[in-house]
Short mmCIF file of C-alpha atoms in Angstrom, two decimals:
data_model
loop_
_atom_site.label_atom_id
_atom_site.label_comp_id
_atom_site.label_asym_id
_atom_site.label_seq_id
_atom_site.Cartn_x
_atom_site.Cartn_y
_atom_site.Cartn_z
CA MET A 1 0.00 0.00 0.00
CA SER A 2 1.20 3.54 -0.80
CA ARG A 3 1.78 5.84 2.11
CA GLU A 4 -0.44 8.81 2.82
CA ARG A 5 1.17 12.06 1.68
CA ILE A 6 1.18 15.11 3.91
CA VAL A 7 2.13 18.37 2.20
CA ILE A 8 3.15 21.37 4.29
CA VAL A 9 3.29 24.69 2.47
CA GLY A 10 5.75 27.10 4.08
CA ALA A 11 8.69 26.57 6.43
CA GLY A 12 8.36 29.52 8.77
CA PHE A 13 7.77 29.09 12.49
CA ALA A 14 4.49 27.26 11.97
CA GLY A 15 5.45 25.12 8.98
CA TYR A 16 8.84 24.10 10.36
CA GLN A 17 7.38 23.03 13.70
CA ALA A 18 4.53 21.18 11.99
CA ALA A 19 7.02 19.23 9.88
CA ARG A 20 9.24 18.53 12.87
CA THR A 21 6.34 17.31 15.00
CA LEU A 22 4.94 15.12 12.22
CA SER A 23 8.30 13.50 11.51
CA HIS A 24 8.51 12.46 15.16
CA ARG A 25 4.90 11.28 15.35
CA VAL A 26 4.46 9.23 12.18
CA ARG A 27 8.12 8.12 11.83
CA GLY A 28 8.03 7.06 8.19
CA ALA A 29 4.46 5.73 8.17
CA ALA A 30 3.44 8.70 6.00
CA GLU A 31 5.31 10.75 3.41
CA ILE A 32 5.95 14.28 4.62
CA VAL A 33 6.63 16.88 1.91
CA LEU A 34 7.62 20.44 2.75
CA LEU A 35 7.17 22.99 -0.05
CA ASN A 36 9.25 26.12 0.51
CA PRO A 37 11.15 28.64 -1.65
CA THR A 38 14.37 28.18 0.37
CA ASP A 39 16.13 25.23 1.95
CA TYR A 40 16.22 26.84 5.38
CA PHE A 41 14.08 28.00 8.27
CA LEU A 42 14.69 31.68 9.05
CA TYR A 43 14.74 32.76 12.68
CA LEU A 44 13.18 36.11 11.94
CA PRO A 45 13.56 37.82 15.38
CA LEU A 46 17.34 37.99 14.94
CA LEU A 47 17.20 39.54 11.48
CA PRO A 48 17.86 43.10 12.79
CA GLN A 49 21.18 41.82 14.15
CA VAL A 50 22.12 40.63 10.67
CA ALA A 51 21.40 44.10 9.28
CA ALA A 52 23.49 45.65 12.06
CA GLY A 53 26.50 43.41 11.43
CA ILE A 54 26.29 41.50 14.72
CA LEU A 55 25.37 38.13 13.25
CA GLU A 56 26.35 36.60 9.95
CA ALA A 57 23.44 35.67 7.70
CA ARG A 58 23.80 31.91 8.01
CA ARG A 59 23.60 32.11 11.79
CA VAL A 60 19.87 32.89 11.65
CA THR A 61 19.10 30.13 9.14
CA VAL A 62 18.57 26.47 10.00
CA SER A 63 18.99 23.86 7.28
CA ILE A 64 15.79 21.95 6.56
CA PRO A 65 17.46 18.85 5.07
CA GLY A 66 20.01 18.88 7.88
CA THR A 67 17.51 19.03 10.73
CA LEU A 68 14.46 17.26 9.26
CA PRO A 69 15.90 14.10 7.70
CA ARG A 70 12.52 12.34 7.44
CA VAL A 71 10.96 15.25 5.53
CA ARG A 72 11.22 15.62 1.74
CA LEU A 73 11.95 19.20 0.79
CA VAL A 74 10.55 20.53 -2.49
CA LEU A 75 11.93 23.93 -3.47
CA GLY A 76 9.24 26.15 -4.91
CA GLU A 77 6.52 28.74 -4.37
CA ALA A 78 2.90 27.63 -4.28
CA ASP A 79 0.86 29.27 -7.05
CA HIS A 80 -2.53 27.59 -6.67
CA VAL A 81 -4.28 25.12 -4.39
CA ASP A 82 -7.04 22.95 -5.89
CA LEU A 83 -9.05 21.75 -2.92
CA GLU A 84 -11.27 19.47 -5.02
CA ALA A 85 -8.40 17.71 -6.78
CA ARG A 86 -6.24 17.86 -3.63
CA SER A 87 -3.30 19.25 -5.53
CA ILE A 88 -0.90 22.20 -5.35
CA ARG A 89 0.76 23.87 -8.30
CA TYR A 90 4.10 25.53 -7.70
CA THR A 91 6.97 27.26 -9.46
CA GLY A 92 10.49 26.02 -8.81
CA PRO A 93 13.56 28.21 -8.28
CA GLU A 94 14.59 27.93 -11.94
CA GLY A 95 11.14 28.53 -13.39
CA ASP A 96 10.09 24.90 -13.69
CA ARG A 97 6.44 24.16 -12.93
CA GLY A 98 5.36 21.31 -10.71
CA GLU A 99 2.38 19.79 -8.99
CA LEU A 100 2.01 18.00 -5.68
CA ARG A 101 -0.96 15.86 -4.70
CA TYR A 102 -1.81 15.44 -1.05
CA ASP A 103 -3.92 13.42 1.35
CA ARG A 104 -3.42 15.95 4.14
CA LEU A 105 -2.51 19.61 3.67
CA VAL A 106 -1.03 22.07 6.16
CA LEU A 107 -1.10 25.70 5.02
CA ALA A 108 1.59 27.67 6.82
CA VAL A 109 2.44 30.22 4.14
CA GLY A 110 3.01 33.02 6.63
CA SER A 111 2.88 36.72 5.79
CA VAL A 112 4.34 39.41 3.55
CA ASN A 113 4.95 43.14 3.87
CA LYS A 114 1.84 45.20 4.58
CA LEU A 115 1.36 47.91 1.99
CA LEU A 116 -0.51 51.19 2.43
CA PRO A 117 -1.70 53.50 -0.36
CA VAL A 118 1.06 56.04 0.19
CA PRO A 119 2.48 57.54 -3.03
CA GLY A 120 6.07 56.53 -3.69
CA VAL A 121 6.41 53.97 -0.90
CA ALA A 122 6.32 50.92 -3.17
CA GLU A 123 9.03 52.50 -5.35
CA TYR A 124 11.42 53.94 -2.74
CA ALA A 125 10.93 51.96 0.48
CA HIS A 126 12.26 48.55 1.42
CA GLY A 127 10.72 46.03 3.77
CA PHE A 128 12.30 43.82 6.38
CA ARG A 129 10.84 40.33 6.11
CA GLY A 130 13.60 38.28 4.54
CA LEU A 131 17.32 37.66 4.57
CA PRO A 132 17.95 39.48 1.26
CA GLU A 133 16.36 42.64 2.69
CA ALA A 134 18.54 42.48 5.80
CA LEU A 135 21.69 42.02 3.73
CA TYR A 136 20.68 44.84 1.44
CA LEU A 137 20.05 47.19 4.37
CA ARG A 138 23.42 46.37 5.94
CA ASP A 139 25.25 47.20 2.70
CA HIS A 140 23.08 50.24 1.97
CA VAL A 141 23.57 51.81 5.41
CA THR A 142 27.32 51.22 5.25
CA ARG A 143 27.47 52.81 1.81
CA GLN A 144 25.51 55.88 2.86
CA ILE A 145 27.84 56.52 5.78
CA GLU A 146 30.89 56.13 3.56
CA LEU A 147 29.46 58.48 0.91
CA ALA A 148 28.38 61.02 3.55
CA ALA A 149 31.91 61.04 4.95
CA VAL A 150 33.56 62.09 1.68
CA THR A 151 31.02 64.38 0.04
CA GLY A 152 31.75 68.09 0.00
CA ASP A 153 28.05 68.92 -0.10
CA ARG A 154 26.82 69.41 3.47
CA ALA A 155 23.15 68.94 2.55
CA GLU A 156 23.88 65.73 0.67
CA GLY A 157 25.91 64.41 3.57
CA ALA A 158 23.08 65.13 6.00
CA ALA A 159 20.56 63.36 3.74
CA ARG A 160 22.73 60.29 3.34
CA ALA A 161 23.30 60.11 7.11
CA THR A 162 19.55 60.26 7.80
CA PHE A 163 17.70 56.95 8.13
CA VAL A 164 13.93 56.68 8.47
CA VAL A 165 12.11 53.63 9.85
CA VAL A 166 8.33 53.59 9.56
CA GLY A 167 6.51 51.37 12.04
CA ALA A 168 7.34 51.19 15.76
CA GLY A 169 6.32 47.59 16.32
CA TYR A 170 8.78 44.81 17.17
CA THR A 171 10.71 44.93 13.91
CA GLY A 172 10.84 48.69 13.41
CA THR A 173 11.87 49.35 17.00
CA GLU A 174 14.68 46.80 16.87
CA VAL A 175 15.88 47.98 13.44
CA ALA A 176 16.09 51.60 14.66
CA ALA A 177 17.74 50.63 17.96
CA GLN A 178 20.34 48.36 16.36
CA GLY A 179 20.82 50.68 13.38
CA LYS A 180 21.72 53.71 15.51
CA LEU A 181 24.45 51.77 17.30
CA PHE A 182 25.70 50.41 13.97
CA THR A 183 26.01 53.78 12.25
CA ASP A 184 27.63 55.40 15.28
CA ALA A 185 30.23 52.63 15.18
CA LEU A 186 30.74 53.14 11.45
CA VAL A 187 31.37 56.85 11.95
CA ARG A 188 34.03 56.19 14.57
CA LYS A 189 35.92 54.14 11.97
CA GLN A 190 35.70 56.83 9.26
CA PRO A 191 38.77 59.12 9.31
CA ALA A 192 37.08 61.26 6.65
CA TRP A 193 34.06 61.99 8.88
CA ARG A 194 34.23 65.75 9.51
CA ARG A 195 30.62 66.33 10.46
CA THR A 196 30.06 67.41 14.04
CA ASP A 197 26.76 65.56 14.34
CA LYS A 198 26.19 61.81 14.38
CA PRO A 199 23.98 59.92 11.92
CA ARG A 200 20.30 60.64 12.40
CA TRP A 201 17.68 57.92 12.83
CA LEU A 202 13.93 58.58 12.88
CA LEU A 203 11.29 56.10 14.01
CA LEU A 204 7.76 57.01 12.92
CA ASP A 205 4.41 55.50 13.81
CA ILE A 206 0.81 56.64 13.68
CA ALA A 207 0.25 54.99 17.08
CA PRO A 208 0.55 57.11 20.25
CA ARG A 209 3.57 55.16 21.57
CA VAL A 210 6.35 52.78 20.65
CA LEU A 211 5.38 49.09 20.72
CA PRO A 212 1.68 49.91 21.00
CA GLU A 213 0.71 46.22 21.14
CA LEU A 214 2.68 45.64 24.35
CA ASP A 215 2.34 46.59 28.00
CA HIS A 216 2.97 50.28 28.74
CA ARG A 217 6.00 49.44 30.88
CA LEU A 218 7.77 47.69 27.99
CA SER A 219 6.75 50.48 25.64
CA ASP A 220 8.07 53.17 28.00
CA THR A 221 11.36 51.31 28.46
CA ALA A 222 11.90 50.95 24.72
CA GLY A 223 10.98 54.57 24.04
CA ARG A 224 13.32 55.84 26.74
CA VAL A 225 16.28 53.76 25.48
CA LEU A 226 15.73 54.90 21.89
CA ARG A 227 15.56 58.59 22.84
CA GLU A 228 18.60 58.37 25.12
CA ARG A 229 20.49 56.79 22.22
CA GLY A 230 19.57 59.70 19.97
CA VAL A 231 16.78 58.16 17.88
CA ASP A 232 14.16 60.75 16.91
CA VAL A 233 10.95 58.94 17.89
CA ARG A 234 7.83 60.50 16.46
CA THR A 235 4.52 58.94 17.41
CA GLY A 236 1.19 60.03 15.95
CA THR A 237 3.06 60.66 12.70
CA SER A 238 2.72 59.11 9.27
CA VAL A 239 4.28 59.38 5.83
CA LYS A 240 2.28 61.31 3.25
CA GLU A 241 4.56 60.76 0.28
CA ALA A 242 7.94 59.21 -0.55
CA ARG A 243 10.32 60.54 -3.18
CA PRO A 244 13.85 59.61 -4.31
CA THR A 245 15.24 62.48 -2.24
CA GLY A 246 13.16 62.08 0.93
CA ILE A 247 9.73 61.82 2.51
CA THR A 248 6.90 64.19 3.31
CA LEU A 249 5.20 63.73 6.67
CA ASP A 250 1.50 64.23 7.31
CA ASN A 251 2.29 67.58 8.98
CA GLY A 252 3.90 68.84 5.76
CA GLU A 253 7.51 68.52 6.91
CA PHE A 254 9.94 67.22 4.28
CA ILE A 255 12.85 65.08 5.49
CA GLU A 256 15.73 64.55 3.11
CA THR A 257 16.92 60.95 3.21
CA HIS A 258 18.12 58.14 0.98
CA THR A 259 16.86 55.40 3.31
CA LEU A 260 13.25 54.44 4.03
CA VAL A 261 12.68 51.16 5.87
CA TRP A 262 9.05 50.01 5.85
CA CYS A 263 8.09 48.06 8.98
CA VAL A 264 4.40 48.96 9.31
CA GLY A 265 3.34 45.38 9.78
CA VAL A 266 2.46 42.30 7.80
CA ARG A 267 -0.49 40.84 5.94
CA PRO A 268 -1.28 37.17 5.28
CA ASP A 269 0.14 35.65 2.14
CA PRO A 270 -2.27 36.38 -0.77
CA LEU A 271 -2.44 32.64 -1.56
CA VAL A 272 -4.89 32.24 1.33
CA SER A 273 -7.44 34.68 -0.06
CA ASP A 274 -7.35 32.92 -3.45
CA LEU A 275 -8.70 29.68 -1.99
CA GLY A 276 -12.30 30.87 -2.06
CA LEU A 277 -12.80 29.97 1.60
CA SER A 278 -13.90 32.08 4.54
CA VAL A 279 -11.25 34.51 5.73
CA GLU A 280 -10.90 37.06 8.51
CA ARG A 281 -8.86 40.05 7.33
CA GLY A 282 -7.05 37.85 4.87
CA ARG A 283 -6.47 34.99 7.32
CA LEU A 284 -8.04 31.61 6.72
CA LEU A 285 -10.71 30.77 9.30
CA VAL A 286 -10.04 27.54 11.18
CA ASP A 287 -11.50 25.81 14.22
CA PRO A 288 -9.65 25.47 17.57
CA GLN A 289 -8.08 22.26 16.27
CA LEU A 290 -6.68 24.21 13.27
CA ASN A 291 -8.95 22.42 10.80
CA VAL A 292 -10.52 24.29 7.89
CA PRO A 293 -14.32 23.93 8.18
CA GLY A 294 -15.72 21.71 5.43
CA HIS A 295 -12.29 20.32 4.58
CA PRO A 296 -11.20 17.83 7.26
CA GLU A 297 -8.03 17.06 5.31
CA VAL A 298 -6.85 20.71 5.37
CA PHE A 299 -5.18 22.42 8.32
CA ALA A 300 -3.83 25.96 8.63
CA CYS A 301 -1.62 27.65 11.22
CA GLY A 302 0.60 30.66 11.79
CA ASP A 303 0.06 34.09 10.27
CA ALA A 304 -2.06 32.63 7.46
CA ALA A 305 -4.70 31.29 9.88
CA ALA A 306 -7.34 33.05 11.95
CA VAL A 307 -7.20 30.82 15.02
CA PRO A 308 -9.79 31.36 17.77
CA ASP A 309 -8.08 32.61 20.93
CA LEU A 310 -9.60 30.50 23.68
CA THR A 311 -7.92 32.64 26.32
CA ARG A 312 -9.80 35.69 24.97
CA PRO A 313 -13.21 34.52 23.71
CA GLY A 314 -14.42 36.21 20.56
CA ARG A 315 -10.92 37.16 19.37
CA PHE A 316 -8.23 35.55 17.23
CA THR A 317 -4.64 34.84 18.17
CA PRO A 318 -2.22 37.61 17.12
CA MET A 319 0.28 37.14 14.31
CA THR A 320 3.38 36.45 16.40
CA ALA A 321 6.19 33.91 16.21
CA GLN A 322 5.24 32.64 19.65
CA HIS A 323 1.77 31.62 18.48
CA ALA A 324 2.93 30.40 15.07
CA SER A 325 5.49 28.05 16.56
CA ARG A 326 3.03 26.51 19.01
CA GLN A 327 0.27 26.29 16.42
CA GLY A 328 2.65 24.41 14.14
CA LYS A 329 3.20 21.81 16.83
CA VAL A 330 -0.53 21.39 17.42
CA ALA A 331 -1.19 21.17 13.69
CA GLY A 332 1.45 18.45 13.40
CA ARG A 333 -0.09 16.48 16.27
CA ASN A 334 -3.60 16.80 14.82
CA VAL A 335 -2.56 15.75 11.33
CA ALA A 336 -0.84 12.73 12.85
CA ALA A 337 -3.99 12.01 14.88
CA SER A 338 -6.09 12.10 11.71
CA LEU A 339 -3.91 9.23 10.46
CA GLY A 340 -4.29 7.26 13.68
CA TYR A 341 -1.20 8.43 15.58
CA GLY A 342 -2.08 10.03 18.91
CA GLU A 343 -5.05 12.17 19.83
CA ARG A 344 -6.22 15.55 18.61
CA GLN A 345 -5.51 18.66 20.62
CA THR A 346 -7.19 22.04 20.86
CA TYR A 347 -4.98 25.09 20.51
CA LYS A 348 -4.89 27.21 23.63
CA HIS A 349 -1.92 29.27 24.71
CA ASN A 350 -1.41 32.06 27.22
CA ASP A 351 1.37 34.45 26.25
CA LEU A 352 4.50 33.81 28.30
CA GLY A 353 5.75 37.34 27.81
CA PHE A 354 7.65 39.30 25.19
CA VAL A 355 11.24 40.30 24.56
CA VAL A 356 12.58 43.23 22.53
CA ASP A 357 16.32 43.46 21.85
CA LEU A 358 17.41 47.11 21.82
CA GLY A 359 21.07 46.50 21.03
CA GLY A 360 24.14 46.48 23.22
CA VAL A 361 23.14 45.31 26.68
CA LYS A 362 19.75 47.01 26.52
CA ALA A 363 16.41 45.24 26.08
CA ALA A 364 12.83 45.28 27.29
CA ALA A 365 11.25 42.05 28.47
CA ASN A 366 8.41 40.73 30.62
CA PRO A 367 8.94 36.98 31.08
CA LEU A 368 5.88 35.50 32.79
CA GLY A 369 4.57 39.04 33.22
CA VAL A 370 7.57 40.36 35.18
CA PRO A 371 8.76 43.63 33.57
CA LEU A 372 12.54 43.85 33.12
CA SER A 373 14.91 46.39 31.60
CA GLY A 374 18.64 47.00 31.23
CA PRO A 375 21.31 44.25 31.22
CA LEU A 376 19.06 41.72 32.98
CA ALA A 377 16.43 42.11 30.25
CA GLY A 378 19.22 41.80 27.67
CA ALA A 379 20.39 38.51 29.17
CA VAL A 380 16.83 37.17 29.33
CA THR A 381 16.19 38.22 25.74
CA ARG A 382 19.24 36.50 24.36
CA GLY A 383 18.60 33.43 26.48
CA TYR A 384 15.08 33.25 25.09
CA HIS A 385 16.32 33.45 21.51
CA LEU A 386 18.90 30.73 22.07
CA ALA A 387 16.28 28.46 23.62
CA SER A 388 13.82 29.11 20.79
CA MET A 389 16.22 28.49 17.90
CA PRO A 390 16.07 24.93 16.51
CA GLY A 391 19.78 25.06 15.60
CA ASN A 392 22.95 27.18 15.37
CA ARG A 393 22.87 28.05 19.06
CA VAL A 394 26.62 27.73 19.59
CA ARG A 395 27.41 29.76 16.45
CA VAL A 396 25.01 32.54 17.47
CA ALA A 397 26.40 32.67 21.00
CA ALA A 398 29.93 32.76 19.59
CA ASP A 399 29.04 35.71 17.34
CA TRP A 400 27.59 37.56 20.32
CA MET A 401 30.76 37.01 22.33
CA LEU A 402 32.96 38.15 19.45
CA ASP A 403 30.81 41.25 18.95
CA ALA A 404 31.28 42.13 22.60
CA VAL A 405 35.08 42.19 22.34
CA LEU A 406 35.87 42.96 18.69
CA PRO A 407 34.84 45.80 16.36
CA ARG A 408 32.31 44.91 13.69
CA GLN A 409 33.42 44.47 10.10
CA SER A 410 32.24 47.52 8.17
CA VAL A 411 32.46 46.46 4.54
CA GLN A 412 29.74 46.47 1.91
CA LEU A 413 29.72 43.39 -0.29
CA GLY A 414 27.20 44.67 -2.84
CA LEU A 415 25.67 41.24 -3.33
CA VAL A 416 22.05 42.40 -2.96
CA ARG A 417 21.03 45.41 -5.02
CA SER A 418 18.08 47.72 -4.43
CA TRP A 419 15.95 46.48 -7.33
CA THR A 420 16.26 42.84 -6.24
CA VAL A 421 14.34 43.44 -2.98
CA PRO A 422 11.18 45.35 -3.94
CA LEU A 423 8.75 46.20 -1.16
CA GLU A 424 5.83 44.78 -3.10
CA SER A 425 6.80 41.12 -3.13
CA SER A 426 4.91 37.98 -2.17
CA SER A 427 8.27 36.27 -1.59
CA PRO A 428 10.48 38.51 0.60
CA GLU A 429 12.67 35.50 1.35
CA LEU A 430 13.91 35.53 -2.26
CA ALA A 431 15.92 38.22 -4.03
CA ARG A 432 14.63 38.99 -7.52
CA VAL A 433 17.03 38.06 -10.33
CA PRO A 434 17.14 39.20 -13.98
CA GLY A 435 14.75 37.26 -16.19
CA ALA A 436 13.21 35.40 -13.27
CA PRO A 437 9.73 34.00 -13.95
CA ARG A 438 6.87 35.79 -12.26
CA LYS A 439 4.14 33.93 -10.44
CA GLU A 440 0.84 33.82 -12.32
#
């Protein structure tokens, strides 16, 4: 008899954990196929440290073939899901088309950059959802500092040394915090730097405070650290228009800059909305066991799924890595249970707290609801990340120790160019290449 085939689409927090759980539960009794554009799982929370030169890119990636030996990896992006035929069409990395049939399906396609109808943003801003974007930002920031140091035009130098981050959530806050330390370090290593002022970083958000989704104490800590570091934090502020030479704010002020980092949030992968099933703000509606109503063979988890939050009746779980990772495990257990291995579980999780790395020894954290700040919060934050990573722990810890005692390397490699990481992309984990096929 042929084995049942389980196809998991996406290898983010949810998809990776679903595949890992399934491989332990069914142990070869079913074929597990993981469809993903890359051969690695990306530990997204540490991406700002890649952009700031603290961690090398491979440190935040975990090999799928190397850590999931009982899972068959298929490289490709899902284009269409046929629920009636139980098949998935996909495009491979070299433009080849393929199709996968399934007996069980786990949709864990995650999220992409959230776009707003602001003129010029799609053309001149860059997101921060994938490794190519982090590598691009690291090179771009380094280049701007180097160009600002040698230009004889004071206005041009000021514009190049001005960096704007839009969105004061987790990602934007960490990018601004790490970025300010990074550029200050770059300036110290530039003999040609004759400006009296340091590089300028702005963090903008329409919300009334930094980290608006978190407890006020964490928000206040993060805001205080950013301002003490010299970051210009502007809440209740939005971008009206973006141009090649700068941005216009909603109050009419024009800020000259060559750098606009878009961190306003994420939206579910558009593949979910194309299924023709019930969605909640673009997220596929599922029951507490992560099953899609009317399709007992289909499960969904992570950012792509609207999962009922049983700890807060009437609401859905937020789009966080903490929930995605745990939902992936429950999805894996429930798929295995549908094949006769174990029992089904209902997803219910109380948040254990949040951590925000602010660079250096600074952080804001509230493990188990206990608010922390300063070096203690920094230690807790890094400990949490090491415990959460499914691999590379020793390498990451080694990079942290080296960063503490050695200066960072301040070279730009130029491997990722601006046009290869457009903001409007359904695949931020892939850099665009010349002549690459577009998804239909």
